Amino acid sequence: MKPVLEIPEADITNGLVHAHLYLPDAENGYYRGTRFDWSGVVASLDYKGHTYHGKWFDTYNPTTHDAIMGPVEEFEPLGFSDAKAGDSFVKIGVGNLTKPDEKPYSSYKTYEIANPGTWKLKKTKNQVQYSHTLSNTNYGYEYQKTLALTKGKPELVITHSLKNTGSRTIETMVYNHNFFVIDQQPAGPDYAVTLPLKNLSAEGGKGVGDLVTLQGNQLVYLRDIGKREQAYFPNLTAGKPVAYQLTVGNTKTGATVNVTGDREIAKLVFWSSSTTVCPEPYINLNVAPGKTFSWQIAYEYSIK
């Protein structure tokens, strides 16, 4: 009988907010999929008896692309279109992946990890610092990310820096999927979502007029979302850059989170199943060889 492996994890607190994190590990990590950045997996976050993140999926496997929780991020792949079948391409926060065939890239496909890079971690009482280094001739990088709970304030701040150590410019997009699960409440009319633009675009949306609708800068749930239903908007801002600011709250429990960033949102996607509410802000990255790009996202929690 094989021994039960322990999942690397950590708890951080500032006395107001408590967060339980799963840590990246190529052998025993909770998440070992090839879609999302392995750092910053928040299994739970509590403030004044209210919870903001948690398990939203029914079945779990460490390599399933969406078996992940919290304000997690995904980078678009680097070098995929230039790679031939059998060659490698890069996903920041995951490593060098093998391109199996000539089919288009899919976030929902699991790719073989040729090189997971090197992770280093540093933990204090109120924060965890992650460092991921990948040696790759074309798209090498040093990626640093810190999840820190602000002293004396109900706030989580995620800071990032990406240094390009390769020979080619890193030109990509990154978004935060968020995966809000407030007080385990089902996705429906008790959720209030405020977005940073009044003239939102419903073009290409799914569930519009049945599950959700847009009213000014508000996304409104018309009814509870069924177990096999989804609401989706592919580009709410129609490609117009907007300030990085949005709010998600549950009017039944009063728990609310205000999200701000120091870079403009280049594109804003929204997705929701019956168990999670996900505004997904994208930002553009363009990092020349030898240069470093940084950005920050802050989550401020309150009870209405």
Short mmCIF file of N, CA and C in Angstrom, two decimals, residues 106-261:
data_model
loop_
_atom_site.label_atom_id
_atom_site.label_comp_id
_atom_site.label_asym_id
_atom_site.label_seq_id
_atom_site.Cartn_x
_atom_site.Cartn_y
_atom_site.Cartn_z
N SER A 106 -5.14 24.60 -26.40
CA SER A 106 -6.38 24.63 -25.62
C SER A 106 -6.05 24.67 -24.14
N SER A 107 -6.64 25.64 -23.43
CA SER A 107 -6.46 25.72 -21.97
C SER A 107 -7.04 24.51 -21.26
N TYR A 108 -7.95 23.82 -21.93
CA TYR A 108 -8.66 22.71 -21.30
C TYR A 108 -7.99 21.36 -21.54
N LYS A 109 -6.87 21.38 -22.21
CA LYS A 109 -6.11 20.16 -22.48
C LYS A 109 -4.95 20.06 -21.50
N THR A 110 -4.63 18.86 -21.05
CA THR A 110 -3.48 18.65 -20.18
C THR A 110 -2.28 18.28 -21.04
N TYR A 111 -1.20 19.06 -20.90
CA TYR A 111 0.01 18.82 -21.68
C TYR A 111 1.09 18.20 -20.79
N GLU A 112 1.95 17.42 -21.39
CA GLU A 112 3.07 16.83 -20.65
C GLU A 112 4.04 17.93 -20.24
N ILE A 113 4.45 17.91 -18.98
CA ILE A 113 5.41 18.89 -18.47
C ILE A 113 6.81 18.36 -18.70
N ALA A 114 7.55 19.04 -19.60
CA ALA A 114 8.91 18.62 -19.91
C ALA A 114 9.89 19.10 -18.84
N ASN A 115 9.62 20.30 -18.30
CA ASN A 115 10.48 20.87 -17.26
C ASN A 115 9.64 21.79 -16.39
N PRO A 116 9.42 21.43 -15.12
CA PRO A 116 8.57 22.26 -14.25
C PRO A 116 9.28 23.48 -13.69
N GLY A 117 10.54 23.70 -14.06
CA GLY A 117 11.27 24.83 -13.50
C GLY A 117 11.59 24.61 -12.03
N THR A 118 12.02 25.68 -11.36
CA THR A 118 12.42 25.59 -9.96
C THR A 118 11.60 26.56 -9.12
N TRP A 119 10.96 26.02 -8.08
CA TRP A 119 10.18 26.85 -7.16
C TRP A 119 10.96 27.07 -5.87
N LYS A 120 10.91 28.30 -5.35
CA LYS A 120 11.43 28.61 -4.03
C LYS A 120 10.36 29.38 -3.27
N LEU A 121 10.22 29.09 -1.98
CA LEU A 121 9.17 29.70 -1.17
C LEU A 121 9.76 30.30 0.10
N LYS A 122 9.14 31.40 0.53
CA LYS A 122 9.51 32.01 1.80
C LYS A 122 8.23 32.44 2.50
N LYS A 123 8.03 31.94 3.72
CA LYS A 123 6.78 32.23 4.45
C LYS A 123 7.06 33.01 5.73
N THR A 124 6.22 34.01 6.00
CA THR A 124 6.18 34.67 7.30
C THR A 124 4.74 34.54 7.82
N LYS A 125 4.46 35.16 8.94
CA LYS A 125 3.14 35.03 9.55
C LYS A 125 2.02 35.50 8.62
N ASN A 126 2.26 36.59 7.89
CA ASN A 126 1.17 37.19 7.11
C ASN A 126 1.35 37.11 5.60
N GLN A 127 2.39 36.38 5.13
CA GLN A 127 2.57 36.33 3.69
C GLN A 127 3.36 35.11 3.24
N VAL A 128 3.20 34.79 1.96
CA VAL A 128 4.03 33.77 1.30
C VAL A 128 4.59 34.38 0.03
N GLN A 129 5.91 34.24 -0.13
CA GLN A 129 6.59 34.70 -1.34
C GLN A 129 6.95 33.49 -2.19
N TYR A 130 6.59 33.55 -3.46
CA TYR A 130 6.88 32.48 -4.40
C TYR A 130 7.90 32.98 -5.42
N SER A 131 8.81 32.11 -5.82
CA SER A 131 9.73 32.42 -6.89
C SER A 131 9.80 31.22 -7.83
N HIS A 132 9.54 31.47 -9.12
CA HIS A 132 9.59 30.39 -10.11
C HIS A 132 10.59 30.79 -11.19
N THR A 133 11.60 29.95 -11.39
CA THR A 133 12.63 30.21 -12.38
C THR A 133 12.59 29.13 -13.44
N LEU A 134 12.60 29.56 -14.70
CA LEU A 134 12.59 28.62 -15.81
C LEU A 134 13.72 28.97 -16.77
N SER A 135 14.59 28.01 -17.03
CA SER A 135 15.67 28.20 -18.00
C SER A 135 15.18 27.73 -19.35
N ASN A 136 15.08 28.67 -20.29
CA ASN A 136 14.60 28.36 -21.63
C ASN A 136 15.26 29.38 -22.56
N THR A 137 15.89 28.90 -23.61
CA THR A 137 16.66 29.79 -24.49
C THR A 137 15.83 30.97 -25.00
N ASN A 138 14.60 30.67 -25.42
CA ASN A 138 13.75 31.71 -26.00
C ASN A 138 12.97 32.47 -24.94
N TYR A 139 12.33 31.75 -24.03
CA TYR A 139 11.41 32.37 -23.08
C TYR A 139 11.74 32.04 -21.63
N GLY A 140 12.99 32.20 -21.24
CA GLY A 140 13.34 32.02 -19.84
C GLY A 140 12.84 33.18 -19.00
N TYR A 141 12.61 32.92 -17.71
CA TYR A 141 12.10 33.99 -16.85
C TYR A 141 12.40 33.73 -15.38
N GLU A 142 12.31 34.80 -14.61
CA GLU A 142 12.27 34.75 -13.15
C GLU A 142 10.97 35.42 -12.73
N TYR A 143 10.06 34.63 -12.17
CA TYR A 143 8.72 35.09 -11.82
C TYR A 143 8.59 35.10 -10.31
N GLN A 144 8.26 36.25 -9.75
CA GLN A 144 8.07 36.36 -8.30
C GLN A 144 6.65 36.83 -8.01
N LYS A 145 6.07 36.23 -7.02
CA LYS A 145 4.68 36.54 -6.65
C LYS A 145 4.57 36.44 -5.13
N THR A 146 3.90 37.43 -4.54
CA THR A 146 3.73 37.44 -3.08
C THR A 146 2.26 37.64 -2.74
N LEU A 147 1.73 36.79 -1.88
CA LEU A 147 0.40 36.96 -1.31
C LEU A 147 0.60 37.45 0.12
N ALA A 148 0.17 38.69 0.40
CA ALA A 148 0.40 39.29 1.71
C ALA A 148 -0.89 39.88 2.25
N LEU A 149 -1.15 39.63 3.53
CA LEU A 149 -2.28 40.23 4.23
C LEU A 149 -1.79 41.52 4.88
N THR A 150 -2.43 42.63 4.54
CA THR A 150 -2.00 43.95 4.99
C THR A 150 -2.17 44.11 6.50
N LYS A 151 -1.16 44.66 7.16
CA LYS A 151 -1.22 44.86 8.60
C LYS A 151 -2.35 45.83 8.97
N GLY A 152 -3.21 45.41 9.90
CA GLY A 152 -4.26 46.27 10.42
C GLY A 152 -5.41 46.55 9.47
N LYS A 153 -5.51 45.78 8.38
CA LYS A 153 -6.54 46.07 7.37
C LYS A 153 -7.05 44.76 6.78
N PRO A 154 -8.35 44.64 6.52
CA PRO A 154 -8.88 43.40 5.93
C PRO A 154 -8.60 43.34 4.43
N GLU A 155 -7.35 43.08 4.09
CA GLU A 155 -6.94 43.18 2.69
C GLU A 155 -5.87 42.15 2.36
N LEU A 156 -6.03 41.54 1.18
CA LEU A 156 -5.02 40.67 0.59
C LEU A 156 -4.44 41.39 -0.62
N VAL A 157 -3.11 41.48 -0.68
CA VAL A 157 -2.44 42.11 -1.82
C VAL A 157 -1.56 41.07 -2.52
N ILE A 158 -1.74 40.96 -3.82
CA ILE A 158 -0.93 40.05 -4.63
C ILE A 158 -0.01 40.90 -5.50
N THR A 159 1.30 40.79 -5.28
CA THR A 159 2.27 41.53 -6.09
C THR A 159 3.03 40.55 -6.97
N HIS A 160 3.34 40.99 -8.19
CA HIS A 160 4.02 40.15 -9.16
C HIS A 160 5.18 40.92 -9.79
N SER A 161 6.21 40.16 -10.18
CA SER A 161 7.23 40.70 -11.06
C SER A 161 7.70 39.58 -11.98
N LEU A 162 7.94 39.94 -13.24
CA LEU A 162 8.38 38.96 -14.23
C LEU A 162 9.60 39.51 -14.95
N LYS A 163 10.74 38.87 -14.75
CA LYS A 163 11.97 39.25 -15.44
C LYS A 163 12.21 38.32 -16.62
N ASN A 164 12.42 38.89 -17.77
CA ASN A 164 12.67 38.11 -18.98
C ASN A 164 14.15 37.77 -19.06
N THR A 165 14.50 36.49 -18.89
CA THR A 165 15.90 36.05 -18.96
C THR A 165 16.19 35.31 -20.27
N GLY A 166 15.22 35.30 -21.19
CA GLY A 166 15.41 34.63 -22.47
C GLY A 166 15.83 35.60 -23.56
N SER A 167 15.77 35.13 -24.80
CA SER A 167 16.23 35.93 -25.93
C SER A 167 15.09 36.61 -26.69
N ARG A 168 13.86 36.20 -26.43
CA ARG A 168 12.71 36.77 -27.14
C ARG A 168 11.84 37.59 -26.19
N THR A 169 11.17 38.59 -26.76
CA THR A 169 10.23 39.40 -25.97
C THR A 169 9.07 38.53 -25.50
N ILE A 170 8.72 38.66 -24.23
CA ILE A 170 7.55 37.97 -23.69
C ILE A 170 6.35 38.87 -23.94
N GLU A 171 5.54 38.49 -24.89
CA GLU A 171 4.33 39.23 -25.23
C GLU A 171 3.14 38.31 -25.02
N THR A 172 2.33 38.61 -24.00
CA THR A 172 1.25 37.71 -23.65
C THR A 172 0.19 38.47 -22.85
N MET A 173 -0.83 37.75 -22.41
CA MET A 173 -1.83 38.30 -21.50
C MET A 173 -1.92 37.38 -20.28
N VAL A 174 -2.29 37.96 -19.15
CA VAL A 174 -2.54 37.19 -17.95
C VAL A 174 -3.85 37.68 -17.34
N TYR A 175 -4.62 36.76 -16.82
CA TYR A 175 -5.88 37.15 -16.17
C TYR A 175 -6.02 36.42 -14.84
N ASN A 176 -6.83 36.99 -13.98
CA ASN A 176 -7.15 36.36 -12.70
C ASN A 176 -8.56 35.81 -12.78
N HIS A 177 -8.71 34.51 -12.56
CA HIS A 177 -10.02 33.86 -12.68
C HIS A 177 -10.89 34.13 -11.45
N ASN A 178 -10.28 34.41 -10.32
CA ASN A 178 -10.94 34.80 -9.06
C ASN A 178 -11.71 33.69 -8.35
N PHE A 179 -12.60 32.98 -8.99
CA PHE A 179 -13.32 31.87 -8.34
C PHE A 179 -13.88 32.26 -6.96
N PHE A 180 -14.73 33.28 -6.93
CA PHE A 180 -15.36 33.66 -5.67
C PHE A 180 -16.45 32.65 -5.29
N VAL A 181 -16.40 32.23 -4.04
CA VAL A 181 -17.43 31.37 -3.45
C VAL A 181 -17.76 31.99 -2.10
N ILE A 182 -18.61 32.99 -2.09
CA ILE A 182 -18.85 33.75 -0.87
C ILE A 182 -19.84 33.02 0.03
N ASP A 183 -19.36 32.66 1.21
CA ASP A 183 -20.18 31.99 2.23
C ASP A 183 -20.91 30.76 1.68
N GLN A 184 -20.28 30.11 0.70
CA GLN A 184 -20.85 28.90 0.09
C GLN A 184 -22.24 29.12 -0.50
N GLN A 185 -22.55 30.36 -0.84
CA GLN A 185 -23.86 30.67 -1.41
C GLN A 185 -23.89 30.34 -2.90
N PRO A 186 -25.00 29.78 -3.40
CA PRO A 186 -25.10 29.46 -4.83
C PRO A 186 -25.15 30.72 -5.68
N ALA A 187 -24.66 30.63 -6.90
CA ALA A 187 -24.67 31.76 -7.82
C ALA A 187 -26.10 32.07 -8.23
N GLY A 188 -26.54 33.30 -7.94
CA GLY A 188 -27.91 33.69 -8.23
C GLY A 188 -28.15 35.12 -7.82
N PRO A 189 -29.42 35.52 -7.69
CA PRO A 189 -29.79 36.92 -7.45
C PRO A 189 -29.23 37.53 -6.16
N ASP A 190 -28.74 36.72 -5.22
CA ASP A 190 -28.16 37.28 -4.00
C ASP A 190 -26.75 37.85 -4.24
N TYR A 191 -26.21 37.60 -5.41
CA TYR A 191 -24.89 38.16 -5.73
C TYR A 191 -25.03 39.51 -6.43
N ALA A 192 -24.19 40.47 -6.02
CA ALA A 192 -24.14 41.78 -6.66
C ALA A 192 -22.74 41.96 -7.25
N VAL A 193 -22.67 42.24 -8.54
CA VAL A 193 -21.39 42.38 -9.24
C VAL A 193 -21.34 43.75 -9.92
N THR A 194 -20.37 44.57 -9.52
CA THR A 194 -20.19 45.90 -10.11
C THR A 194 -18.89 45.92 -10.90
N LEU A 195 -18.96 46.40 -12.14
CA LEU A 195 -17.83 46.36 -13.05
C LEU A 195 -17.42 47.79 -13.45
N PRO A 196 -16.22 47.97 -14.04
CA PRO A 196 -15.68 49.33 -14.20
C PRO A 196 -16.11 50.08 -15.45
N LEU A 197 -17.24 49.71 -16.04
CA LEU A 197 -17.69 50.39 -17.25
C LEU A 197 -19.21 50.33 -17.31
N LYS A 198 -19.86 51.44 -17.67
CA LYS A 198 -21.33 51.47 -17.72
C LYS A 198 -21.90 50.85 -18.99
N ASN A 199 -21.20 51.04 -20.10
CA ASN A 199 -21.69 50.49 -21.37
C ASN A 199 -21.02 49.15 -21.64
N LEU A 200 -21.49 48.12 -20.95
CA LEU A 200 -20.91 46.79 -21.06
C LEU A 200 -21.43 46.06 -22.30
N SER A 201 -20.60 45.22 -22.86
CA SER A 201 -20.96 44.50 -24.08
C SER A 201 -21.41 43.08 -23.76
N ALA A 202 -22.60 42.70 -24.26
CA ALA A 202 -23.12 41.35 -24.08
C ALA A 202 -22.85 40.49 -25.30
N GLU A 203 -22.12 41.01 -26.28
CA GLU A 203 -21.89 40.28 -27.52
C GLU A 203 -21.20 38.94 -27.27
N GLY A 204 -21.78 37.88 -27.81
CA GLY A 204 -21.22 36.55 -27.64
C GLY A 204 -21.53 35.91 -26.31
N GLY A 205 -22.36 36.56 -25.50
CA GLY A 205 -22.67 36.04 -24.16
C GLY A 205 -23.57 34.83 -24.19
N LYS A 206 -23.48 34.03 -23.14
CA LYS A 206 -24.33 32.86 -22.98
C LYS A 206 -25.15 33.01 -21.69
N GLY A 207 -26.42 32.66 -21.78
CA GLY A 207 -27.30 32.79 -20.62
C GLY A 207 -27.88 34.17 -20.45
N VAL A 208 -27.64 35.05 -21.44
CA VAL A 208 -28.11 36.44 -21.35
C VAL A 208 -29.63 36.48 -21.51
N GLY A 209 -30.30 37.17 -20.58
CA GLY A 209 -31.75 37.28 -20.60
C GLY A 209 -32.46 36.14 -19.91
N ASP A 210 -31.72 35.09 -19.61
CA ASP A 210 -32.28 33.94 -18.88
C ASP A 210 -31.62 33.82 -17.51
N LEU A 211 -30.30 33.72 -17.50
CA LEU A 211 -29.56 33.57 -16.25
C LEU A 211 -29.06 34.91 -15.71
N VAL A 212 -28.57 35.76 -16.61
CA VAL A 212 -27.97 37.04 -16.21
C VAL A 212 -28.35 38.13 -17.21
N THR A 213 -28.19 39.38 -16.77
CA THR A 213 -28.37 40.51 -17.67
C THR A 213 -27.43 41.62 -17.23
N LEU A 214 -27.28 42.65 -18.06
CA LEU A 214 -26.43 43.78 -17.76
C LEU A 214 -27.30 45.01 -17.55
N GLN A 215 -27.05 45.74 -16.47
CA GLN A 215 -27.76 46.98 -16.18
C GLN A 215 -26.73 48.04 -15.79
N GLY A 216 -26.40 48.92 -16.76
CA GLY A 216 -25.35 49.90 -16.49
C GLY A 216 -24.04 49.20 -16.25
N ASN A 217 -23.41 49.48 -15.09
CA ASN A 217 -22.16 48.80 -14.76
C ASN A 217 -22.38 47.61 -13.83
N GLN A 218 -23.61 47.11 -13.78
CA GLN A 218 -23.95 45.98 -12.92
C GLN A 218 -24.22 44.72 -13.76
N LEU A 219 -23.71 43.60 -13.28
CA LEU A 219 -24.10 42.31 -13.82
C LEU A 219 -25.10 41.72 -12.85
N VAL A 220 -26.30 41.43 -13.35
CA VAL A 220 -27.42 41.03 -12.49
C VAL A 220 -27.82 39.58 -12.80
N TYR A 221 -27.90 38.78 -11.76
CA TYR A 221 -28.42 37.41 -11.90
C TYR A 221 -29.95 37.47 -11.89
N LEU A 222 -30.57 36.81 -12.85
CA LEU A 222 -32.03 36.78 -12.95
C LEU A 222 -32.63 35.63 -12.15
N ARG A 223 -31.85 34.60 -11.95
CA ARG A 223 -32.30 33.44 -11.16
C ARG A 223 -31.07 32.63 -10.77
N ASP A 224 -31.27 31.66 -9.89
CA ASP A 224 -30.17 30.77 -9.54
C ASP A 224 -29.73 29.99 -10.77
N ILE A 225 -28.44 29.77 -10.90
CA ILE A 225 -27.92 29.00 -12.02
C ILE A 225 -28.01 27.51 -11.69
N GLY A 226 -28.57 26.73 -12.60
CA GLY A 226 -28.70 25.29 -12.40
C GLY A 226 -27.36 24.59 -12.47
N LYS A 227 -27.32 23.36 -12.01
CA LYS A 227 -26.07 22.61 -11.87
C LYS A 227 -25.33 22.44 -13.19
N ARG A 228 -26.04 22.29 -14.27
CA ARG A 228 -25.40 22.09 -15.57
C ARG A 228 -25.43 23.35 -16.44
N GLU A 229 -25.76 24.48 -15.85
CA GLU A 229 -25.85 25.74 -16.60
C GLU A 229 -24.62 26.61 -16.35
N GLN A 230 -24.37 27.53 -17.29
CA GLN A 230 -23.27 28.47 -17.16
C GLN A 230 -23.67 29.81 -17.75
N ALA A 231 -23.18 30.88 -17.14
CA ALA A 231 -23.30 32.22 -17.70
C ALA A 231 -21.91 32.65 -18.15
N TYR A 232 -21.85 33.35 -19.30
CA TYR A 232 -20.53 33.69 -19.86
C TYR A 232 -20.61 34.93 -20.73
N PHE A 233 -19.66 35.84 -20.51
CA PHE A 233 -19.47 37.00 -21.37
C PHE A 233 -18.01 37.00 -21.80
N PRO A 234 -17.71 36.95 -23.11
CA PRO A 234 -16.32 36.83 -23.56
C PRO A 234 -15.52 38.12 -23.55
N ASN A 235 -16.20 39.29 -23.58
CA ASN A 235 -15.45 40.54 -23.62
C ASN A 235 -16.36 41.70 -23.24
N LEU A 236 -16.59 41.88 -21.96
CA LEU A 236 -17.55 42.86 -21.47
C LEU A 236 -17.18 44.30 -21.82
N THR A 237 -15.90 44.58 -21.95
CA THR A 237 -15.47 45.95 -22.25
C THR A 237 -15.24 46.17 -23.74
N ALA A 238 -15.52 45.16 -24.56
CA ALA A 238 -15.34 45.24 -26.03
C ALA A 238 -13.93 45.68 -26.41
N GLY A 239 -12.96 45.24 -25.60
CA GLY A 239 -11.56 45.55 -25.89
C GLY A 239 -11.11 46.94 -25.47
N LYS A 240 -11.98 47.71 -24.84
CA LYS A 240 -11.62 49.05 -24.38
C LYS A 240 -10.87 48.96 -23.05
N PRO A 241 -9.66 49.53 -22.95
CA PRO A 241 -8.94 49.51 -21.68
C PRO A 241 -9.71 50.30 -20.61
N VAL A 242 -9.83 49.75 -19.42
CA VAL A 242 -10.56 50.39 -18.33
C VAL A 242 -9.78 50.24 -17.04
N ALA A 243 -10.14 51.04 -16.04
CA ALA A 243 -9.50 50.96 -14.73
C ALA A 243 -9.76 49.59 -14.11
N TYR A 244 -8.76 49.10 -13.39
CA TYR A 244 -8.86 47.78 -12.74
C TYR A 244 -9.60 47.94 -11.42
N GLN A 245 -10.93 47.83 -11.49
CA GLN A 245 -11.74 47.98 -10.28
C GLN A 245 -13.06 47.26 -10.47
N LEU A 246 -13.40 46.40 -9.51
CA LEU A 246 -14.68 45.70 -9.54
C LEU A 246 -15.03 45.26 -8.13
N THR A 247 -16.32 44.98 -7.92
CA THR A 247 -16.82 44.58 -6.60
C THR A 247 -17.73 43.38 -6.75
N VAL A 248 -17.56 42.41 -5.87
CA VAL A 248 -18.45 41.24 -5.82
C VAL A 248 -18.92 41.09 -4.38
N GLY A 249 -20.23 40.98 -4.19
CA GLY A 249 -20.76 40.81 -2.84
C GLY A 249 -21.97 39.90 -2.84
N ASN A 250 -22.30 39.42 -1.66
CA ASN A 250 -23.51 38.63 -1.50
C ASN A 250 -24.45 39.39 -0.58
N THR A 251 -25.58 39.83 -1.10
CA THR A 251 -26.50 40.67 -0.32
C THR A 251 -27.18 39.90 0.79
N LYS A 252 -27.24 38.59 0.68
CA LYS A 252 -27.88 37.78 1.74
C LYS A 252 -27.01 37.73 2.99
N THR A 253 -25.69 37.54 2.80
CA THR A 253 -24.79 37.42 3.95
C THR A 253 -24.07 38.73 4.26
N GLY A 254 -24.02 39.64 3.29
CA GLY A 254 -23.37 40.93 3.49
C GLY A 254 -21.88 40.94 3.19
N ALA A 255 -21.29 39.79 2.90
CA ALA A 255 -19.86 39.72 2.64
C ALA A 255 -19.56 40.27 1.24
N THR A 256 -18.58 41.19 1.18
CA THR A 256 -18.26 41.88 -0.06
C THR A 256 -16.76 41.99 -0.21
N VAL A 257 -16.28 42.00 -1.46
CA VAL A 257 -14.86 42.22 -1.73
C VAL A 257 -14.73 43.22 -2.87
N ASN A 258 -13.86 44.20 -2.65
CA ASN A 258 -13.55 45.21 -3.66
C ASN A 258 -12.16 44.92 -4.21
N VAL A 259 -12.06 44.80 -5.54
CA VAL A 259 -10.81 44.40 -6.18
C VAL A 259 -10.27 45.56 -7.02
N THR A 260 -9.01 45.92 -6.79
CA THR A 260 -8.37 46.98 -7.57
C THR A 260 -6.99 46.51 -8.02
N GLY A 261 -6.55 47.03 -9.16
CA GLY A 261 -5.23 46.72 -9.67
C GLY A 261 -4.53 47.97 -10.15
#
